[in-house]
Short mmCIF file of N, CA and C in Angstrom, two decimals:
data_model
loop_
_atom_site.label_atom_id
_atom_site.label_comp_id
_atom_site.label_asym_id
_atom_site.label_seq_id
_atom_site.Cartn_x
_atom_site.Cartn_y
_atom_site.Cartn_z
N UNK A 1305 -25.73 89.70 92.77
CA UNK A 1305 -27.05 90.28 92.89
C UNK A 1305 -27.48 90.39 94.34
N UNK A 1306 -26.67 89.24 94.93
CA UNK A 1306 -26.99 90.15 96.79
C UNK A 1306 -26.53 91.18 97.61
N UNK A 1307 -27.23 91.78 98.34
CA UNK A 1307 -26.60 92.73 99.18
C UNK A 1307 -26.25 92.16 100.57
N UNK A 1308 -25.29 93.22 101.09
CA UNK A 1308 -24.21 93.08 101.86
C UNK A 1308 -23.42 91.43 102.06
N UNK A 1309 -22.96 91.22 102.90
CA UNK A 1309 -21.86 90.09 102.79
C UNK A 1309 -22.72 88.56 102.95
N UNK A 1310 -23.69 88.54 103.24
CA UNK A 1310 -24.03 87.32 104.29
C UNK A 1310 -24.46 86.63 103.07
N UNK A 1311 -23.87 85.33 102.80
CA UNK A 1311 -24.34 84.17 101.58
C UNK A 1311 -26.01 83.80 101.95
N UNK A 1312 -26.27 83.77 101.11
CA UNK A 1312 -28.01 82.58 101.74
C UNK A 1312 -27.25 81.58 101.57
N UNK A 1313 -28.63 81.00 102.43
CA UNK A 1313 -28.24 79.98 103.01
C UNK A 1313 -29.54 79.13 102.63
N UNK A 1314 -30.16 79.15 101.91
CA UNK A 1314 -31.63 78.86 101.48
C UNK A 1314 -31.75 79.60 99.69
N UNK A 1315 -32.55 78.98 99.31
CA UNK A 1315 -33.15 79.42 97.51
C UNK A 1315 -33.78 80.39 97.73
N UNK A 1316 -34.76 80.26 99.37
CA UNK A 1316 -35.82 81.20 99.59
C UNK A 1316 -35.02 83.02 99.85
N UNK A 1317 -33.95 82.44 100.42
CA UNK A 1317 -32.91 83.71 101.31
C UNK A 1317 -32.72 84.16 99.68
N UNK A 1318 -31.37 83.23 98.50
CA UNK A 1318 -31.44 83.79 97.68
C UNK A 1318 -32.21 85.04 97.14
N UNK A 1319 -33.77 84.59 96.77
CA UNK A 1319 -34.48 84.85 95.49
C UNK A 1319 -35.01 86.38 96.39
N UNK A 1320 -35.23 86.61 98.09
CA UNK A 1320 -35.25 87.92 98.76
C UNK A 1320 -34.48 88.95 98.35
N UNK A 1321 -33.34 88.74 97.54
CA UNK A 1321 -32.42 89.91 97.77
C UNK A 1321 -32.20 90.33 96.03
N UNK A 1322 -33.06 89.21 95.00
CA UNK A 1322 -33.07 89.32 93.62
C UNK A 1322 -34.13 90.56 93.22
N UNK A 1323 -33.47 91.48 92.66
CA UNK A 1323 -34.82 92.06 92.14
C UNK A 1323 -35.45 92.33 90.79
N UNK A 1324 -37.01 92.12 90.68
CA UNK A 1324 -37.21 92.16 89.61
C UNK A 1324 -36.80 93.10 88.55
N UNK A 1325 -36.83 92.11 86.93
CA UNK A 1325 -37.91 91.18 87.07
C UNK A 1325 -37.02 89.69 86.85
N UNK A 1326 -36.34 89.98 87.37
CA UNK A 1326 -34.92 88.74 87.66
C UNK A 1326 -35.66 87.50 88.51
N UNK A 1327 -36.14 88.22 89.76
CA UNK A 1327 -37.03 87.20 90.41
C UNK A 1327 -38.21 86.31 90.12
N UNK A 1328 -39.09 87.21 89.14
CA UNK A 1328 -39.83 86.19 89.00
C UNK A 1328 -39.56 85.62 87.91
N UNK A 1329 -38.13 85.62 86.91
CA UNK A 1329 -38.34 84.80 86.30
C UNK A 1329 -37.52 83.52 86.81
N UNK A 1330 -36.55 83.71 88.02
CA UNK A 1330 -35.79 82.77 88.32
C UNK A 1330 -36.98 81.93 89.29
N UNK A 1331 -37.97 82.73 90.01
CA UNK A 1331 -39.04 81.00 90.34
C UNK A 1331 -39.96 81.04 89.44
N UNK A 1332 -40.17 81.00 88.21
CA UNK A 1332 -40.63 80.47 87.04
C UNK A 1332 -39.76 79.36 86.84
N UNK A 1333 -38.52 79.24 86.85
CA UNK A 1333 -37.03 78.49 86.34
C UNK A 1333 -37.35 77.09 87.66
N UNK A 1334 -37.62 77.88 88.70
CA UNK A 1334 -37.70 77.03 90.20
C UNK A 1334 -38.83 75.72 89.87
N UNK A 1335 -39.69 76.63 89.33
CA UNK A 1335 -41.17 75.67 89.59
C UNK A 1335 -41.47 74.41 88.07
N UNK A 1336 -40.44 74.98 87.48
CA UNK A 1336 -39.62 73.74 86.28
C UNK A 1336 -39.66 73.09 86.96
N UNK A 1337 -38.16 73.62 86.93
CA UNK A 1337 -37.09 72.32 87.80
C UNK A 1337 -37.86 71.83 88.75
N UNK A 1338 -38.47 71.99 89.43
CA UNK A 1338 -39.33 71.23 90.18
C UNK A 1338 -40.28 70.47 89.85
N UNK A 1339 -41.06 70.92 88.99
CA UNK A 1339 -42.05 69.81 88.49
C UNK A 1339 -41.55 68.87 87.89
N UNK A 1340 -40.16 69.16 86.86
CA UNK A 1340 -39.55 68.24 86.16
C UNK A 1340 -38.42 67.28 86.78
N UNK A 1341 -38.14 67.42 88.00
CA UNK A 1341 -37.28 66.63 88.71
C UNK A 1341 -38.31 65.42 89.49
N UNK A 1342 -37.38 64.80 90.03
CA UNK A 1342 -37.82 63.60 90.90
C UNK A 1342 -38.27 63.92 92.27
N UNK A 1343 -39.48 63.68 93.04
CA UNK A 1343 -39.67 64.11 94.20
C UNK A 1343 -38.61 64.29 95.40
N UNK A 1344 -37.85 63.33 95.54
CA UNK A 1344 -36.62 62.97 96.45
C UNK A 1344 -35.45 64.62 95.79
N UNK A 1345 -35.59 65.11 94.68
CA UNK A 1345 -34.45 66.22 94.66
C UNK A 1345 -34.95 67.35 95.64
N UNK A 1346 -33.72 67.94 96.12
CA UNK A 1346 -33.46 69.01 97.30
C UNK A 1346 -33.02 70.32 96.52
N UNK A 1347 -33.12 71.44 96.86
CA UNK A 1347 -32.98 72.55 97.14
C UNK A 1347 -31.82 72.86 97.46
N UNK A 1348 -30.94 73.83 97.36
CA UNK A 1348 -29.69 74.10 97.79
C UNK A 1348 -28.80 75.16 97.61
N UNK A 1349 -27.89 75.44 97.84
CA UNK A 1349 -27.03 76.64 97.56
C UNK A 1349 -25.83 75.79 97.19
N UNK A 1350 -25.81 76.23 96.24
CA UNK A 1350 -23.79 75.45 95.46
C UNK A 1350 -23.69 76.66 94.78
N UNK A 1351 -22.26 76.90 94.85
CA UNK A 1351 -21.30 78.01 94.71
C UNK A 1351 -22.37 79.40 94.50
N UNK A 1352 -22.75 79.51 95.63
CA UNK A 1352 -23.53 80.67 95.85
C UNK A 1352 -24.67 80.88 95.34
N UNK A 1353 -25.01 80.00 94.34
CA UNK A 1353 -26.15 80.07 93.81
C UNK A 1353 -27.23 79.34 93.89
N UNK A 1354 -28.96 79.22 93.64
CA UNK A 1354 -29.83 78.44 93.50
C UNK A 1354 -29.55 76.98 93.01
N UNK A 1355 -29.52 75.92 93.50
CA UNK A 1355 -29.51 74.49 92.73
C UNK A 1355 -30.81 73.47 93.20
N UNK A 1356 -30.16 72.67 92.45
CA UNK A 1356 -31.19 71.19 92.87
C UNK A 1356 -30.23 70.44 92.92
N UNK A 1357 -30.36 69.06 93.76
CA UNK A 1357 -29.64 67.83 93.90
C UNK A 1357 -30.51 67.05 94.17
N UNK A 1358 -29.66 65.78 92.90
CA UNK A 1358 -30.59 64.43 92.98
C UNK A 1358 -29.88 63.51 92.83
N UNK A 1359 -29.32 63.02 93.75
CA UNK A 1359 -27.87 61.93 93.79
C UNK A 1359 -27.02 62.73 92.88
N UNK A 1360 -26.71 63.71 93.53
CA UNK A 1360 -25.51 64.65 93.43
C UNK A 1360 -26.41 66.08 92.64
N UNK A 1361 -25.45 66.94 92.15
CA UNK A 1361 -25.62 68.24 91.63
C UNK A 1361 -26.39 67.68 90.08
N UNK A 1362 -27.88 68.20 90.18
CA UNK A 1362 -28.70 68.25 88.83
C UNK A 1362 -28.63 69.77 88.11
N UNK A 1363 -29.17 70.73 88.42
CA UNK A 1363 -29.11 71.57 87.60
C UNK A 1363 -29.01 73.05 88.96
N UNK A 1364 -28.75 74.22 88.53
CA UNK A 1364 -28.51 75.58 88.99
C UNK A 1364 -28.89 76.61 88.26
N UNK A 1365 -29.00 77.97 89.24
CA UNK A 1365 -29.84 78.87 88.13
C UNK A 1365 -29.44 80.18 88.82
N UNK A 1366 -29.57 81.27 88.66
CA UNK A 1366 -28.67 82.08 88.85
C UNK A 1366 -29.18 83.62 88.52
N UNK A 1367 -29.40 85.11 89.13
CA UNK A 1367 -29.39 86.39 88.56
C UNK A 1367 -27.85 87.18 88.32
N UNK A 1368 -27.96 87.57 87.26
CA UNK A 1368 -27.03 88.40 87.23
C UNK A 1368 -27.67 89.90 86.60
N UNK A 1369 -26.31 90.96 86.27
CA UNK A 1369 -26.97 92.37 86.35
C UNK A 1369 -27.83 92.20 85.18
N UNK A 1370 -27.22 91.91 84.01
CA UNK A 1370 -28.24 92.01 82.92
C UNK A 1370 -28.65 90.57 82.00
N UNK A 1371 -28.43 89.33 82.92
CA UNK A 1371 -29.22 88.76 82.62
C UNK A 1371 -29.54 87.94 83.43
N UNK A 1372 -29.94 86.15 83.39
CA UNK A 1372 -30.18 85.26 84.40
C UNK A 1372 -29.19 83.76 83.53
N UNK A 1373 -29.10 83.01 84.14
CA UNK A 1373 -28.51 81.63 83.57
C UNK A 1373 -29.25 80.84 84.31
N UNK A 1374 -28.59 79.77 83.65
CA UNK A 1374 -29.40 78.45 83.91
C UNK A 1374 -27.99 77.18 83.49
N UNK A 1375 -28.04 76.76 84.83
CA UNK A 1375 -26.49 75.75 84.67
C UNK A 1375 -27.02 74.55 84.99
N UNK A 1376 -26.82 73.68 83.54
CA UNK A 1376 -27.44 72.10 83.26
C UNK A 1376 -26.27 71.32 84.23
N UNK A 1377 -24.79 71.90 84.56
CA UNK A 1377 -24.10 71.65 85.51
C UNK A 1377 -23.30 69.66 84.45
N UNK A 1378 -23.47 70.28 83.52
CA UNK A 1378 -23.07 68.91 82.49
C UNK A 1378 -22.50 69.81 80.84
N UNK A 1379 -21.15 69.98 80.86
CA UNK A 1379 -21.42 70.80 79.82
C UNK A 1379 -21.64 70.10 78.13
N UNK A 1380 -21.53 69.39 78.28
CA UNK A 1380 -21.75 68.78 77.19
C UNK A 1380 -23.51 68.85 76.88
N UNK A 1381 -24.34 69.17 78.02
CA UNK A 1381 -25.72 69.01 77.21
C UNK A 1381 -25.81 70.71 76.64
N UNK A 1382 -25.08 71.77 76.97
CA UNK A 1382 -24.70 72.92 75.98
C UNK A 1382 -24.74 72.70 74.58
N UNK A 1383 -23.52 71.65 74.23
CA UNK A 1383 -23.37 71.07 73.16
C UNK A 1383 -24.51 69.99 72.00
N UNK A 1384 -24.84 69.15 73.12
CA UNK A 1384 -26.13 68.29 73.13
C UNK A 1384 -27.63 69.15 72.30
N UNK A 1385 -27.85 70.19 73.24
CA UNK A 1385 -29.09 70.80 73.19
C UNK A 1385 -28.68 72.39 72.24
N UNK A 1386 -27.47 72.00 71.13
CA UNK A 1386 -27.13 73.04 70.62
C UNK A 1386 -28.22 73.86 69.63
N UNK A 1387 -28.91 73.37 68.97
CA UNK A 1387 -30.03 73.50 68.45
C UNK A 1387 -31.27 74.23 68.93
N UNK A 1388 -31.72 73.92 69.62
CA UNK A 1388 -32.62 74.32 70.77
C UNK A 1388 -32.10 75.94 71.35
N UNK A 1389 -31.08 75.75 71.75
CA UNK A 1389 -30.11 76.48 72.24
C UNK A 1389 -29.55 77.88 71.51
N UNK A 1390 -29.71 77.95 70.53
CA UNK A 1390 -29.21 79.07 69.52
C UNK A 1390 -29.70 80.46 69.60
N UNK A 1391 -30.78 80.38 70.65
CA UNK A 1391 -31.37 81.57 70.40
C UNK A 1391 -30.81 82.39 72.07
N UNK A 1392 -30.19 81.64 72.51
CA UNK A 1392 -29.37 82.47 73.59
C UNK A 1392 -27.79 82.22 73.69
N UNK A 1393 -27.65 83.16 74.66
CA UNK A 1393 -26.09 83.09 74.70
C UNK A 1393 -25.47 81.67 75.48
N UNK A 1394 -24.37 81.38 75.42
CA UNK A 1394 -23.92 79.89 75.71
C UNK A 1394 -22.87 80.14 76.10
N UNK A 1395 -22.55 79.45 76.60
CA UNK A 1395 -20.38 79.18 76.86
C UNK A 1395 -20.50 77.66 78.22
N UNK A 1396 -19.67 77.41 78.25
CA UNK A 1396 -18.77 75.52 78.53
C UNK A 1396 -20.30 75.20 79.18
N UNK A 1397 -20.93 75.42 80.43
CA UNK A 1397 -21.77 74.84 80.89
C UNK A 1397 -22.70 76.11 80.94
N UNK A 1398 -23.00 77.38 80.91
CA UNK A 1398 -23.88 78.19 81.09
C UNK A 1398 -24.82 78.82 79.77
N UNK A 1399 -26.20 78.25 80.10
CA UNK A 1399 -27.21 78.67 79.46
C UNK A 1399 -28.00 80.57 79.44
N UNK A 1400 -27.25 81.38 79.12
CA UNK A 1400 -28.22 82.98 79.68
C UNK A 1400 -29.12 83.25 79.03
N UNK A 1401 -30.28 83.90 79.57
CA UNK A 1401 -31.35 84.05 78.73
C UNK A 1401 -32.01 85.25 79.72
N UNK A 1402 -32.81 86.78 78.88
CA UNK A 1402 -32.86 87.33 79.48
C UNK A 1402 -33.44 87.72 80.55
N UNK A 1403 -33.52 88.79 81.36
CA UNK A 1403 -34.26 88.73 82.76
C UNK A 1403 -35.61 88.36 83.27
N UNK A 1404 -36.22 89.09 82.19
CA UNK A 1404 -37.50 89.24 82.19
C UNK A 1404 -38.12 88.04 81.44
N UNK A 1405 -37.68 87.05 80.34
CA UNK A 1405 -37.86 85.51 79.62
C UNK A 1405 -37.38 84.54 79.96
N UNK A 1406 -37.84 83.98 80.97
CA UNK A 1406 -36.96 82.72 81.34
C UNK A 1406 -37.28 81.51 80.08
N UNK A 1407 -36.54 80.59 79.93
CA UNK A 1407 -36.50 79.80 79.14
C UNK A 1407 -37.62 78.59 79.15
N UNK A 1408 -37.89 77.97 77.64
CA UNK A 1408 -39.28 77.56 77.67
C UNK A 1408 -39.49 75.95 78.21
N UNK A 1409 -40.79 75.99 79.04
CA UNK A 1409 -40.78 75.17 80.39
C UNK A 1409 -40.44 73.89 78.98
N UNK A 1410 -40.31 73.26 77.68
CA UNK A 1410 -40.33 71.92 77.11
C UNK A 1410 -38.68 71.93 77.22
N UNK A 1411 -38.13 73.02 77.46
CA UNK A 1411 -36.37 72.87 77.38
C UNK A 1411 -35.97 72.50 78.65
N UNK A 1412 -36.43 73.66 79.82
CA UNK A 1412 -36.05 73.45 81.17
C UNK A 1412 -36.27 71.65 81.51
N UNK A 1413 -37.34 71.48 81.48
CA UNK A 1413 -37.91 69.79 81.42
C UNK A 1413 -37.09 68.94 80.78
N UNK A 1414 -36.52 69.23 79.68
CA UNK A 1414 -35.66 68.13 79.00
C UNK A 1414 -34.37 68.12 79.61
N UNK A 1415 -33.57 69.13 80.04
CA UNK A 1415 -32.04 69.19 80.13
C UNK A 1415 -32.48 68.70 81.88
N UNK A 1416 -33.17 69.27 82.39
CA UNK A 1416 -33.73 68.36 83.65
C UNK A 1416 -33.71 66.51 83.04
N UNK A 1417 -34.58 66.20 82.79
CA UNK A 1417 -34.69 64.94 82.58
C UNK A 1417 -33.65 64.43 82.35
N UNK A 1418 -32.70 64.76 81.50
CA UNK A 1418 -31.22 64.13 80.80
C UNK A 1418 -30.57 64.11 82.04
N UNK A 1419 -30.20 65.67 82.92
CA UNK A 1419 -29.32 65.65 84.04
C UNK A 1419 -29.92 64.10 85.55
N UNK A 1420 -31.18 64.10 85.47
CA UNK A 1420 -31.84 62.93 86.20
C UNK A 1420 -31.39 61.77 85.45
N UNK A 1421 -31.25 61.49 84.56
CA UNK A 1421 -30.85 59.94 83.79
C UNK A 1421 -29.23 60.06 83.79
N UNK A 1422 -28.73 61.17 83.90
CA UNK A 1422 -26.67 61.20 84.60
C UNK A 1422 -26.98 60.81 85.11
N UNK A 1423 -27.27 61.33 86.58
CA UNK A 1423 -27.24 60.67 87.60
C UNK A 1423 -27.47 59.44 88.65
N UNK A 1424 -28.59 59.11 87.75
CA UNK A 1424 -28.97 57.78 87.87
C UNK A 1424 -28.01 57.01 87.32
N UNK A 1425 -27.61 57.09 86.17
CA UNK A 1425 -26.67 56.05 85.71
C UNK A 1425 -25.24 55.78 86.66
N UNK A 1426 -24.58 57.37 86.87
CA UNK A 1426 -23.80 57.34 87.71
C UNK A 1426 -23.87 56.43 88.72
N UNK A 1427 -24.78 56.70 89.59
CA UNK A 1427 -24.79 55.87 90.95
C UNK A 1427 -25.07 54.72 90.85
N UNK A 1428 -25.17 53.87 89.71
CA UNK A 1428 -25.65 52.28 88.94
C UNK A 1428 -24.00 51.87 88.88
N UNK A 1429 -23.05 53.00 88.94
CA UNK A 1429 -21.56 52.51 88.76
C UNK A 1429 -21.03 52.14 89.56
#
């Protein structure tokens, strides 16, 4: 979804070169994950795309041509949150849902919360 070669280097660089209505639903997706993460999580670019990190990789989010994703970056909560989940498309770790509907802030919040309690546990190891 970006033009010419140059990666961002920022969420902010990202979401400049997204166009609607891709954009506003991916900082709809932003201002989740943000409210629903831990103050201490960061902002970032992993494998080219929008993320968060919170003692390591929490969740990612993403435009594409005809739709947007949302990567819990754990594939098993795919599996986990299969239920919930049915009303969009799925595969190993990627959540898509369409451009213009980003997904509903009680889901974004939960697969957030779960990916914050990985990681915590992780680093308890």
């Amino acid at each position: 979804m970006r033009s010419g070669n140059v990666a961002p280097q920022t969420v902010d660089e990202y979401l400049l070169n997204v166009p609607e209505p891709h954009k506003s639903t991916l900082e709809k997706i932003r201002a989740m994950v943000r409210a629903a993460a831990p103050a201490e999580a960061t902002e970032a670019i992993s494998y080219g795309m929008p993320a968060f990190k919170y003692k390591g990789a929490l969740v990612g989010f993403a435009a594409f041509k005809n739709h947007c994703s949302f990567f819990p970056m754990n594939s098993a909560l795919v599996v986990e949150f299969k239920d919930e989940l049915k009303n969009y498309k799925t595969s190993k770790g990627t959540i898509q849902f369409p451009a213009d509907k980003p997904l509903p802030a009680t889901l974004v919040k939960k697969l957030v919360k779960v990916r914050v309690a990985d990681n915590e546990a992780k680093e308890k190891h």
